[in-house]
Amino acid sequence: MAKDRINNFNAGPAALPLPVLEEIQESFLNFKDTGMSITEISHRSAPFDAVIDDAAARAKRLLDLDDDYNVLFVQGGASLQFAMIPMNLLRAGETADYVNTGTWSTKAIKEAEIQGVKYNVAASSEDRNFCYIPKEFSFTPNAAYVHITSNNTIKGTQWAGYPDTKGVPLIADMSSDILCRKMDLKPFGLIYAGAQKNIGPAGVCMVIIRKEMLDRVPKTIPTMLRYTTYSEKNSMYNTPPCFAVYTVQLVLKWLEETVGGLLEMEKINREKAATLYDLFDNTEFYSGTADKESRSLMNVTFRLPNEDLEKKFVAHALENGFGGLKGHRSVGGCRASIYNATTKKAVAELVDFMKTFEKRNG
Amino acid sequence: MAKDRINNFNAGPAALPLPVLEEIQESFLNFKDTGMSITEISHRSAPFDAVIDDAAARAKRLLDLDDDYNVLFVQGGASLQFAMIPMNLLRAGETADYVNTGTWSTKAIKEAEIQGVKYNVAASSEDRNFCYIPKEFSFTPNAAYVHITSNNTIKGTQWAGYPDTKGVPLIADMSSDILCRKMDLKPFGLIYAGAQKNIGPAGVCMVIIRKEMLDRVPKTIPTMLRYTTYSEKNSMYNTPPCFAVYTVQLVLKWLEETVGGLLEMEKINREKAATLYDLFDNTEFYSGTADKESRSLMNVTFRLPNEDLEKKFVAHALENGFGGLKGHRSVGGCRASIYNATTKKAVAELVDFMKTFEKRNG
């Protein structure tokens, strides 16, 4: 391992598994004996077909989804999905339901609003600054879909389970928690995730769509904005972001073969999160910002007694090799993002550092 | 240099400068002493600001464009630009002019058609299977813009100069020839280029827009599809494709500092192209498919006496370390793409191989 690397708690782009980075580095001038870099090979070639097909197959296997679902690789991030979802999936006269749990949900709702479609905010936790996941919903009967943000990177909350929508397809922005735990995803009509938190580098968004949802896609929207275009062309109507897809493939391979699958990953993630939350529950120096039952396994948000101490904490942490602990610019405070690639060792070392910092400054 | 690398004549994704690949490889686990990979650093950080700002500044310097222009980094490839251009730049009642010089122009026109806007095909070379660049145009007075494809990757043609549009802003898809030669780009309102041919890996499209064009952008289109979003947020409204932007930065740095700028690059490109076209002009075994005065500096398309020989040629070439010589699946034949990163040495070796192949099979 490169000794000069830091413990990276960035919220996204975020830490990637070191073995994945090392494999990319090792093969960077000659990918699979092609005599070319992965950045130089044709996307219309057998070696790249193997990459994209393997990435999709592993995603479905890990998430326990069958051939009712297609895995698509789309550019533009989750933010483009906010627009593509109502554009593709709402039929004339239908209503879309949204649950508002923070910044990203609010942005998703704004894109529905821009398009002038009918939507209903079925629940919101804005009353307490989004520090919890709502439990009561006013769903629209026969809504086209119910959109949720499964994990809220900025507010540090996560859905522990998913709401019963009485058969209406769920849609989730899982950018910051996809593949962090074992869940039944069958109620979902569409799942999407910008790769740069849990599954890869920035530059590709994984979209998993139940095939029957594709019947809704109108032909009157631009080709590159139709889910059917990606579905019919194996995400290669035009040149896909090859390097990003390749990295996703390697991360999913690592998750299956090195970590050992989602149950193992979930166990590790729960242990990592517990060591931090236990610290909060046993001191008044660090206080978590999310309600206990809504706490995220991925983004641990917390405050120190005052802003000066928070500044000092972030700076000292960085000096000691812990990066990315500043809270999102919109909320302040501190945040440790502990995605799949963040090791138990890194979290344990952070907790040790935090205890020492408390002793010296508490 | 890695001895196991081939001479790469891929049409895109295509060869990248070896020093650029080596620098990426070298720093891949620790970018600029951050202790993180370029794929792991935050886009909201000083090191990434330096990358994206430097990439934009170099592009403007190389293309001799001043502060009237903004450089944007957009995902979705040139294919998404086909849709974004009419969506952003056409006002109610206005007409868009298009010149049709092949597959990519046709696709650009199709996206205008899907949106139901008024458009006019001001010229087309379809009558002779797009083997030339038209010289006569029926432009619409006061059109919103005139769209051209500056180089036609599939047909091997390239505009030698640009048409006089009487003040109507030109828009060009320069995906396959941006930065290949010195040209006056002041008549252009917008230039765009998917990176994966001349300036980087797949996954980012560079869009250079004259600022006054931004006044046309309506607020009723989705946030991620508005040029103003990218312009106002330095292409970071959401997470940009960091790795792709970084690679573009390194390629532009190589072009400025190692090659020595566009005049030098153009000289090299003209020499490379001439060695291949001279071969065609001195044998009947290889025949170029483009009209002489429309020949591309970037994509040299040619035929052999019959398809069996073409197949044999492509296979033997690959065995001898020359990759990517098969013509586009839609037209057949052969094609050597000789973008900026393809060396004079690689082209000279290819010509030698071609002469030997002719001797043995002619």
XYZ file of C-alpha atoms in Angstrom:
724
model
C 0.000 0.000 0.000
C 1.138 3.498 -0.793
C 2.181 4.884 2.589
C 1.480 8.472 1.580
C -2.280 7.985 1.226
C -4.662 9.575 3.717
C -7.785 8.230 5.397
C -10.366 9.698 3.044
C -13.797 10.595 4.490
C -14.907 12.656 1.501
C -18.640 12.787 0.778
C -18.168 12.295 -2.952
C -16.130 11.885 -5.019
C -14.990 9.567 -2.297
C -12.546 6.827 -1.371
C -12.282 3.887 -3.753
C -11.029 0.435 -2.743
C -7.241 0.489 -2.885
C -6.997 -2.860 -4.755
C -9.214 -1.356 -7.472
C -7.000 1.715 -7.814
C -3.924 -0.485 -7.921
C -5.381 -2.668 -10.676
C -6.245 0.403 -12.762
C -2.757 1.795 -12.269
C -1.046 -1.473 -13.073
C -2.913 -2.005 -16.363
C -3.191 1.632 -17.391
C -0.878 1.486 -20.421
C -2.017 -1.915 -21.622
C -5.534 -3.076 -20.846
C -5.981 -6.862 -21.076
C -3.207 -7.271 -23.634
C -4.897 -4.957 -26.110
C -1.746 -2.853 -26.300
C -3.900 0.172 -25.420
C -5.077 1.964 -22.292
C -8.671 1.422 -21.158
C -9.075 5.078 -22.178
C -7.978 4.255 -25.738
C -9.884 1.092 -26.626
C -12.986 1.168 -28.804
C -16.306 0.884 -26.995
C -17.355 -1.275 -29.965
C -14.892 -4.011 -29.093
C -15.034 -7.373 -27.364
C -12.868 -6.241 -24.425
C -15.195 -3.351 -23.654
C -18.333 -5.446 -24.142
C -16.922 -7.753 -21.478
C -16.460 -4.803 -19.108
C -19.919 -3.294 -19.457
C -21.715 -6.640 -19.474
C -19.857 -7.813 -16.389
C -20.606 -4.565 -14.543
C -24.328 -4.911 -15.277
C -24.421 -8.614 -14.387
C -22.630 -8.043 -11.081
C -24.948 -5.165 -10.145
C -28.004 -7.353 -10.703
C -26.489 -10.300 -8.860
C -25.442 -8.189 -5.871
C -28.842 -6.511 -5.665
C -30.701 -9.783 -6.198
C -32.574 -8.429 -9.213
C -33.622 -10.677 -12.081
C -34.155 -10.201 -15.793
C -37.174 -7.996 -15.143
C -34.577 -5.254 -14.665
C -32.077 -3.597 -16.994
C -28.896 -1.901 -15.838
C -28.087 1.293 -17.741
C -25.064 3.565 -17.635
C -26.002 7.192 -18.187
C -23.976 10.392 -18.041
C -25.007 13.613 -16.298
C -25.141 12.356 -12.733
C -28.149 11.973 -10.482
C -28.997 15.599 -11.283
C -29.865 14.672 -14.868
C -32.006 11.819 -13.544
C -34.066 14.348 -11.573
C -35.181 15.643 -14.986
C -35.253 12.369 -16.929
C -37.592 10.634 -14.477
C -40.664 12.847 -14.926
C -39.825 13.320 -18.614
C -39.791 9.563 -19.263
C -42.182 8.063 -16.763
C -45.155 10.381 -16.300
C -48.107 9.914 -18.613
C -50.516 12.759 -19.352
C -52.750 13.441 -16.369
C -50.771 11.348 -13.914
C -49.304 12.609 -10.657
C -45.822 11.916 -9.317
C -45.335 11.594 -5.557
C -42.167 12.802 -3.860
C -40.967 12.448 -0.272
C -38.783 15.397 0.665
C -35.925 14.442 2.981
C -33.409 17.146 2.158
C -31.369 18.977 -0.447
C -31.363 16.252 -3.094
C -35.065 15.451 -2.788
C -35.771 19.165 -3.041
C -33.737 19.343 -6.246
C -35.566 16.324 -7.678
C -38.897 18.017 -6.932
C -37.675 21.251 -8.522
C -37.002 19.467 -11.815
C -40.564 18.071 -11.838
C -41.781 21.608 -11.179
C -39.713 23.036 -14.062
C -41.371 20.573 -16.419
C -44.796 21.654 -15.220
C -45.943 18.124 -14.375
C -48.404 17.315 -11.604
C -46.639 16.316 -8.434
C -47.470 15.842 -4.774
C -45.089 16.067 -1.835
C -46.350 13.039 0.090
C -44.246 13.791 3.172
C -41.428 16.079 4.237
C -39.062 16.396 7.164
C -38.332 20.036 6.470
C -40.078 21.042 9.745
C -37.023 19.859 11.692
C -34.351 20.722 9.137
C -34.514 17.254 7.572
C -33.008 15.494 10.602
C -35.340 12.501 10.281
C -37.078 10.217 7.773
C -40.880 10.705 7.768
C -43.152 7.856 8.788
C -46.502 9.116 7.592
C -47.319 9.733 3.978
C -50.194 11.131 1.953
C -49.648 9.128 -1.206
C -51.701 9.826 -4.342
C -53.709 6.745 -5.336
C -52.443 5.506 -8.710
C -49.525 7.891 -8.776
C -47.052 7.192 -11.578
C -44.335 6.660 -8.991
C -43.190 7.565 -5.498
C -39.728 9.159 -5.458
C -37.496 8.974 -2.403
C -33.863 9.753 -1.602
C -32.703 6.616 0.170
C -29.785 8.277 1.940
C -29.290 11.970 2.560
C -25.611 12.751 2.256
C -25.883 16.257 3.629
C -28.248 15.652 6.553
C -26.874 12.232 7.510
C -30.203 10.396 7.418
C -31.164 7.139 5.709
C -34.364 5.185 5.225
C -34.223 2.114 7.494
C -36.946 0.431 5.433
C -39.099 1.499 2.513
C -42.713 2.713 2.636
C -45.609 0.587 1.449
C -46.862 2.357 -1.665
C -49.679 -0.119 -2.427
C -48.160 -1.234 -5.665
C -47.111 2.166 -6.975
C -43.509 1.790 -8.204
C -40.906 3.269 -5.916
C -38.093 5.284 -7.439
C -34.996 5.962 -5.383
C -31.974 8.157 -5.676
C -29.499 5.746 -4.082
C -26.409 7.731 -5.064
C -24.962 7.667 -1.574
C -25.999 4.253 -0.303
C -26.434 1.853 -3.196
C -24.985 -1.569 -2.395
C -24.330 -0.666 1.244
C -26.770 -3.268 2.621
C -29.079 -6.113 1.690
C -32.607 -4.910 0.914
C -35.552 -6.206 -1.096
C -35.600 -3.935 -4.135
C -38.509 -5.609 -5.927
C -40.914 -2.754 -5.105
C -38.688 -0.400 -7.088
C -39.471 0.601 -10.638
C -36.222 2.521 -10.941
C -33.081 3.000 -8.878
C -30.301 5.383 -9.786
C -26.949 6.218 -8.330
C -24.231 8.645 -9.318
C -21.165 6.423 -9.069
C -18.868 8.782 -7.195
C -19.860 7.764 -3.689
C -20.218 4.021 -3.389
C -19.432 2.439 -6.738
C -16.898 4.375 -8.779
C -15.563 7.693 -9.995
C -17.631 10.713 -11.041
C -18.856 10.585 -14.622
C -21.377 7.769 -14.731
C -24.783 7.210 -13.171
C -26.049 3.651 -12.823
C -29.772 3.399 -13.567
C -31.599 0.166 -12.849
C -35.027 0.097 -14.420
C -37.824 -2.452 -14.304
C -38.412 -3.285 -17.957
C -42.165 -2.627 -17.849
C -41.416 1.013 -16.939
C -39.900 1.396 -20.407
C -43.395 1.201 -21.941
C -43.999 4.664 -20.544
C -41.157 6.375 -22.411
C -42.448 8.785 -25.080
C -40.704 9.080 -28.438
C -41.042 12.841 -28.422
C -38.141 13.461 -26.073
C -34.538 13.762 -27.243
C -32.802 10.467 -28.001
C -30.135 10.826 -25.309
C -32.767 11.520 -22.654
C -34.856 8.385 -23.276
C -34.317 5.329 -21.083
C -35.281 3.190 -24.072
C -32.228 4.438 -26.001
C -29.907 3.085 -23.296
C -31.914 -0.077 -22.825
C -32.054 -0.970 -26.515
C -28.383 -0.190 -27.199
C -26.770 -1.670 -24.064
C -25.935 1.904 -22.979
C -23.917 2.371 -26.176
C -26.091 4.437 -28.494
C -23.130 6.779 -28.347
C -19.724 6.406 -26.699
C -20.230 5.599 -23.016
C -17.889 6.946 -20.309
C -15.649 3.890 -20.681
C -13.171 4.585 -17.893
C -15.923 5.256 -15.347
C -17.850 2.113 -16.345
C -14.628 0.083 -16.098
C -13.952 1.396 -12.600
C -17.516 0.547 -11.557
C -16.977 -2.966 -12.868
C -13.833 -3.365 -10.753
C -15.567 -1.988 -7.629
C -18.460 -4.430 -8.056
C -16.005 -7.273 -8.590
C -14.201 -6.270 -5.393
C -17.531 -6.183 -3.567
C -18.503 -9.656 -4.754
C -15.161 -11.420 -4.657
C -13.052 -9.670 -2.029
C -15.656 -8.420 0.441
C -17.888 -11.437 -0.210
C -21.195 -9.829 -1.118
C -23.795 -7.522 0.349
C -24.421 -9.298 3.641
C -20.732 -9.068 4.462
C -20.601 -5.464 3.286
C -23.594 -4.542 5.428
C -21.996 -6.136 8.487
C -18.833 -4.105 7.975
C -20.800 -0.910 7.337
C -22.897 -1.387 10.498
C -19.768 -1.937 12.565
C -18.102 1.169 11.137
C -21.149 3.371 11.759
C -21.659 1.968 15.273
C -18.168 2.925 16.430
C -18.890 6.554 15.538
C -22.469 6.720 16.792
C -21.451 4.984 20.048
C -18.930 7.745 20.566
C -21.651 10.397 20.174
C -23.903 8.536 22.618
C -21.209 8.500 25.286
C -20.019 12.083 25.233
C -21.475 15.549 25.008
C -18.483 16.825 23.067
C -19.649 15.240 19.791
C -23.358 15.304 19.013
C -24.974 13.586 16.037
C -27.359 15.764 14.046
C -29.758 13.071 12.815
C -32.499 11.433 14.894
C -31.239 8.095 16.170
C -33.625 5.916 14.188
C -32.863 7.817 10.984
C -29.088 7.724 11.267
C -27.193 6.995 8.062
C -24.770 4.119 7.685
C -22.890 6.160 5.111
C -22.711 9.795 6.192
C -22.189 10.453 9.861
C -22.967 14.111 10.566
C -22.059 15.717 13.859
C -21.333 18.924 15.681
C -18.752 19.980 18.225
C -19.534 22.443 21.048
C -18.855 25.464 18.814
C -17.760 26.455 15.325
C -14.236 27.376 16.356
C -13.706 23.884 17.715
C -15.196 22.433 14.525
C -12.714 24.389 12.440
C -9.856 23.291 14.679
C -11.074 19.685 14.557
C -11.180 19.579 10.734
C -7.741 21.186 10.479
C -6.095 18.951 13.089
C -7.704 15.899 11.566
C -6.234 16.742 8.166
C -2.793 17.260 9.716
C -3.159 13.787 11.181
C -4.117 12.195 7.873
C -7.934 12.264 8.064
C -9.428 14.127 5.088
C -12.903 15.286 4.119
C -14.413 15.817 7.578
C -15.928 19.234 6.940
C -19.734 19.251 6.759
C -21.457 20.261 3.520
C -21.075 23.972 2.820
C -24.875 24.406 3.124
C -25.110 23.134 6.735
C -21.684 23.463 8.357
C -20.554 21.166 11.173
C -18.647 17.972 10.554
C -19.260 14.817 8.558
C -17.480 11.526 8.189
C -18.556 9.750 5.022
C -17.870 6.070 5.489
C -18.845 4.462 2.214
C -18.127 0.848 1.312
C -14.492 1.553 0.441
C -13.713 3.124 3.822
C -12.080 0.446 5.937
C -12.896 -0.505 9.523
C -9.295 0.374 10.317
C -9.705 3.906 8.963
C -12.831 4.445 11.071
C -11.180 3.000 14.185
C -8.240 5.335 13.705
C -10.603 8.277 13.275
C -12.438 7.399 16.481
C -9.119 7.239 18.337
C -8.185 10.620 16.961
C -11.574 12.039 17.999
C -11.159 10.737 21.554
C -7.732 12.324 21.834
C -9.032 15.573 20.372
C -11.836 15.604 22.931
C -9.410 15.043 25.814
C -7.286 17.971 24.709
C -10.123 20.325 23.851
C -13.135 19.138 25.863
C 7.804 3.455 -23.377
C 5.814 0.299 -22.817
C 7.032 -2.027 -25.561
C 3.798 -3.985 -25.615
C 1.714 -1.065 -26.889
C 0.317 -1.097 -30.410
C 0.058 1.631 -33.026
C -3.518 2.718 -32.372
C -5.545 4.050 -35.328
C -8.919 3.848 -33.548
C -11.578 6.359 -34.595
C -12.619 7.091 -30.999
C -12.015 6.399 -28.209
C -8.582 6.832 -29.694
C -4.883 7.043 -28.939
C -3.825 9.451 -26.199
C -0.326 10.943 -25.910
C 1.879 8.415 -24.118
C 3.402 11.040 -21.756
C -0.139 11.908 -20.629
C -0.978 8.275 -19.905
C 2.293 7.855 -18.050
C 1.642 10.896 -15.873
C -1.834 9.623 -14.980
C -0.427 6.220 -14.140
C 2.422 7.607 -12.073
C 0.186 9.824 -9.908
C -2.841 7.565 -9.797
C -2.683 6.683 -6.086
C -1.640 10.116 -4.907
C -2.646 13.154 -6.939
C -0.520 16.253 -6.244
C 0.303 15.169 -2.691
C -3.360 15.043 -1.674
C -2.924 11.454 -0.506
C -5.845 10.548 -2.789
C -6.367 9.448 -6.376
C -7.673 12.021 -8.872
C -10.802 9.801 -8.819
C -11.167 10.328 -5.041
C -10.626 14.055 -4.533
C -13.513 16.431 -4.014
C -14.552 18.515 -6.990
C -15.066 21.326 -4.462
C -11.382 21.526 -3.665
C -8.468 23.747 -4.622
C -6.603 20.956 -6.463
C -9.603 20.251 -8.698
C -10.331 23.944 -9.261
C -6.781 24.204 -10.560
C -7.402 21.312 -12.979
C -10.646 22.567 -14.483
C -9.537 26.209 -14.638
C -6.277 25.259 -16.320
C -8.071 23.067 -18.857
C -10.418 25.914 -19.791
C -7.638 28.500 -19.947
C -5.467 26.302 -22.156
C -8.353 25.570 -24.530
C -9.012 29.287 -24.985
C -5.327 30.102 -25.405
C -4.768 27.334 -27.945
C -7.846 28.317 -29.939
C -7.046 32.029 -29.691
C -10.404 32.835 -28.116
C -10.825 35.690 -25.664
C -13.112 36.345 -22.719
C -16.108 36.625 -25.017
C -16.143 32.840 -24.789
C -16.745 30.402 -21.930
C -15.429 26.838 -21.865
C -17.891 24.322 -20.398
C -17.496 20.650 -19.576
C -20.712 18.725 -20.163
C -21.534 15.033 -19.973
C -23.533 13.050 -22.531
C -21.211 13.389 -25.496
C -21.774 15.268 -28.724
C -25.034 13.333 -29.065
C -26.545 15.233 -26.143
C -25.359 18.490 -27.733
C -27.420 17.641 -30.833
C -30.463 18.059 -28.555
C -29.212 20.846 -26.285
C -28.382 23.197 -29.151
C -31.922 23.711 -30.527
C -33.357 23.484 -27.000
C -31.135 26.307 -25.730
C -30.493 28.529 -28.706
C -33.609 28.720 -30.848
C -36.117 31.435 -30.024
C -39.785 31.088 -30.957
C -40.295 31.522 -34.686
C -36.611 31.288 -35.592
C -35.108 28.810 -38.030
C -31.949 26.772 -37.544
C -29.786 26.011 -40.572
C -27.903 22.735 -40.891
C -25.366 21.538 -43.438
C -25.562 17.779 -43.835
C -22.169 16.174 -44.450
C -22.786 12.687 -43.095
C -23.910 10.480 -40.242
C -23.269 12.926 -37.415
C -24.853 15.901 -39.169
C -27.854 13.706 -39.932
C -28.159 12.830 -36.256
C -27.908 16.491 -35.254
C -30.720 17.320 -37.695
C -32.823 14.446 -36.349
C -32.693 15.894 -32.833
C -33.937 19.263 -34.117
C -36.713 17.367 -35.892
C -37.691 15.497 -32.691
C -38.102 18.822 -30.918
C -40.361 20.076 -33.673
C -38.358 23.240 -34.289
C -38.094 24.965 -37.670
C -34.964 23.942 -39.494
C -33.534 24.181 -42.978
C -30.945 21.928 -44.564
C -28.853 24.605 -46.253
C -26.697 22.096 -48.164
C -26.044 18.384 -48.272
C -23.516 16.061 -49.842
C -25.784 13.048 -49.582
C -26.069 12.892 -53.410
C -22.576 11.382 -53.558
C -22.637 9.442 -50.307
C -21.125 12.346 -48.368
C -17.719 12.087 -50.046
C -17.306 15.878 -50.243
C -17.978 19.143 -48.401
C -20.597 21.290 -50.158
C -19.645 24.672 -51.543
C -23.046 26.170 -52.208
C -25.561 26.938 -49.498
C -29.116 28.182 -49.235
C -28.860 29.860 -45.866
C -31.941 31.280 -44.140
C -31.566 35.032 -43.597
C -31.490 35.710 -39.846
C -31.314 32.059 -38.934
C -30.589 31.456 -35.245
C -27.450 29.573 -36.214
C -25.783 27.513 -38.957
C -24.727 24.068 -37.747
C -21.895 22.166 -39.417
C -19.847 19.059 -38.653
C -16.292 20.249 -39.125
C -14.830 16.795 -39.709
C -16.701 13.660 -40.705
C -15.116 10.711 -38.949
C -17.003 8.090 -40.914
C -16.746 9.559 -44.421
C -13.229 10.973 -44.042
C -14.066 14.520 -45.087
C -13.250 17.837 -43.433
C -14.124 21.467 -44.063
C -11.010 23.183 -45.437
C -12.459 26.586 -44.501
C -15.767 27.768 -43.096
C -18.710 29.271 -45.026
C -19.584 32.940 -44.864
C -22.897 33.045 -43.008
C -23.308 36.841 -43.145
C -23.078 37.250 -39.407
C -25.280 34.313 -38.411
C -23.370 32.430 -35.678
C -21.742 29.209 -36.807
C -22.044 26.164 -34.591
C -19.711 23.244 -35.149
C -19.447 19.703 -33.948
C -15.643 19.534 -33.823
C -15.503 16.226 -31.968
C -13.057 14.699 -34.375
C -10.869 17.631 -35.332
C -10.825 20.192 -32.564
C -7.331 21.577 -32.017
C -5.914 19.829 -35.069
C -5.071 23.070 -36.891
C -4.997 26.844 -36.586
C -8.269 28.447 -37.667
C -10.096 31.695 -36.962
C -12.967 30.641 -34.727
C -14.411 34.100 -34.118
C -17.417 33.469 -36.436
C -18.486 30.637 -34.140
C -21.194 31.059 -31.532
C -20.633 27.562 -30.190
C -18.122 24.773 -30.707
C -18.419 21.364 -29.111
C -16.275 18.262 -29.056
C -16.687 14.899 -27.421
C -13.245 14.446 -25.899
C -12.571 10.866 -26.963
C -10.949 11.634 -30.305
C -8.562 14.539 -30.049
C -8.520 15.786 -26.463
C -9.167 13.057 -23.913
C -11.086 9.974 -22.868
C -14.806 9.341 -23.388
C -17.055 10.897 -20.760
C -16.766 14.624 -21.267
C -17.762 16.995 -24.036
C -16.041 20.355 -24.244
C -18.456 23.145 -25.194
C -17.108 26.575 -26.045
C -19.823 29.166 -26.184
C -19.790 32.851 -27.049
C -21.222 34.511 -23.954
C -23.882 36.495 -25.816
C -25.433 33.174 -26.937
C -26.305 32.521 -23.291
C -28.971 35.249 -23.446
C -31.009 32.874 -25.573
C -31.240 30.088 -22.982
C -34.806 29.681 -21.654
C -35.418 28.928 -17.974
C -38.102 26.417 -18.821
C -35.715 23.609 -19.716
C -34.238 21.217 -17.154
C -31.345 22.621 -15.126
C -28.784 20.103 -16.389
C -29.673 20.864 -20.014
C -29.124 24.632 -19.821
C -25.807 26.097 -20.947
C -26.318 28.842 -18.344
C -26.122 26.261 -15.532
C -22.640 25.228 -16.647
C -21.554 28.770 -17.375
C -22.671 30.183 -14.020
C -21.245 27.321 -11.947
C -17.913 26.781 -13.729
C -19.290 23.408 -14.963
C -19.791 22.314 -11.352
C -23.497 22.665 -10.648
C -23.184 18.973 -9.890
C -20.151 16.708 -9.778
C -18.293 16.947 -13.094
C -16.559 13.930 -14.684
C -13.343 14.746 -12.810
C -11.072 12.088 -14.296
C -12.059 12.963 -17.866
C -11.592 16.703 -17.275
C -8.187 16.006 -15.699
C -7.096 13.976 -18.715
C -8.237 16.748 -21.052
C -6.162 19.202 -19.013
C -3.079 17.025 -19.426
C -3.650 16.606 -23.168
C -3.987 20.365 -23.641
C -0.840 20.910 -21.547
C 0.997 18.409 -23.758
C -0.281 20.214 -26.854
C 0.908 23.610 -25.596
C 4.142 22.666 -23.896
C 5.433 19.523 -25.590
C 4.116 19.883 -29.126
C 4.461 23.660 -28.994
C 0.981 24.865 -29.937
C -1.458 24.636 -32.809
C 0.805 25.736 -35.637
C 3.251 22.963 -34.775
C 0.413 20.477 -34.340
C -1.053 21.406 -37.715
C 2.318 20.944 -39.400
C 2.665 17.461 -37.938
C -0.921 16.563 -38.828
C -0.474 17.718 -42.438
C 2.694 15.661 -42.764
C 1.009 12.556 -41.357
C -2.003 12.874 -43.625
C 0.148 13.595 -46.691
C 2.142 10.353 -46.343
C -1.089 8.361 -46.528
C -2.822 10.376 -49.244
C 0.383 10.390 -51.332
C 0.322 6.618 -51.194
C -3.256 6.561 -52.537
C -2.326 8.953 -55.316
C 0.507 6.718 -56.476
C -1.165 3.323 -56.555
C -4.439 1.810 -57.652
C -4.335 -0.735 -54.837
C -5.420 1.771 -52.194
C -8.064 4.323 -53.117
C -9.209 7.179 -50.929
C -12.978 7.548 -50.635
C -13.176 11.311 -50.121
C -12.852 13.924 -52.844
C -9.315 15.305 -52.812
C -10.188 18.829 -51.729
C -12.411 17.510 -48.904
C -9.924 15.037 -47.485
C -9.713 14.899 -43.715
C -6.499 15.461 -41.780
C -7.845 13.193 -39.055
C -9.676 10.245 -40.604
C -8.164 8.740 -43.713
C -10.753 6.475 -45.329
C -9.801 4.109 -48.124
C -10.701 0.958 -49.983
C -8.706 -1.982 -51.271
C -9.564 -3.758 -54.537
C -12.136 -5.996 -52.822
C -13.665 -6.821 -49.449
C -11.693 -10.012 -48.985
C -8.465 -8.071 -49.306
C -9.796 -5.453 -46.892
C -10.522 -8.126 -44.309
C -7.095 -9.620 -44.813
C -5.499 -6.182 -44.589
C -7.166 -5.338 -41.265
C -6.257 -8.739 -39.811
C -2.633 -8.690 -40.994
C -2.252 -5.117 -39.777
C -3.417 -6.080 -36.313
C -0.995 -9.002 -36.241
C 1.731 -6.516 -37.041
C 0.740 -4.113 -34.279
C -1.533 -1.688 -36.168
C -4.982 -1.508 -34.546
C -8.289 0.131 -35.426
C -8.019 0.104 -39.230
C -11.475 -1.249 -39.966
C -13.867 1.283 -41.473
C -17.011 2.280 -39.582
C -19.566 -0.530 -39.452
C -22.001 1.608 -41.493
C -19.717 2.020 -44.541
C -17.141 -0.777 -44.499
C -13.719 -0.365 -46.047
C -10.697 0.792 -44.109
C -9.870 3.850 -42.072
C -6.772 5.142 -40.354
C -7.645 7.732 -37.733
C -4.585 9.874 -37.172
C -5.552 12.285 -34.436
C -3.124 14.615 -32.669
C -1.786 11.850 -30.426
C -0.865 9.574 -33.331
C 2.832 10.046 -33.994
C 4.543 10.628 -37.326
C 6.505 7.470 -36.589
C 3.303 5.405 -36.221
C 2.000 6.708 -39.554
C 5.336 6.099 -41.292
C 5.359 2.532 -40.008
C 1.794 2.047 -41.205
C 2.678 3.313 -44.679
C 5.614 0.898 -44.797
C 3.329 -1.932 -43.804
C 0.803 -0.904 -46.453
C 3.467 -0.868 -49.160
C 4.627 -4.329 -48.192
C 1.038 -5.580 -48.066
C 0.451 -4.201 -51.563
C 3.570 -5.912 -52.901
C 2.436 -9.250 -51.538
C -1.221 -8.941 -52.486
C -1.378 -6.428 -55.312
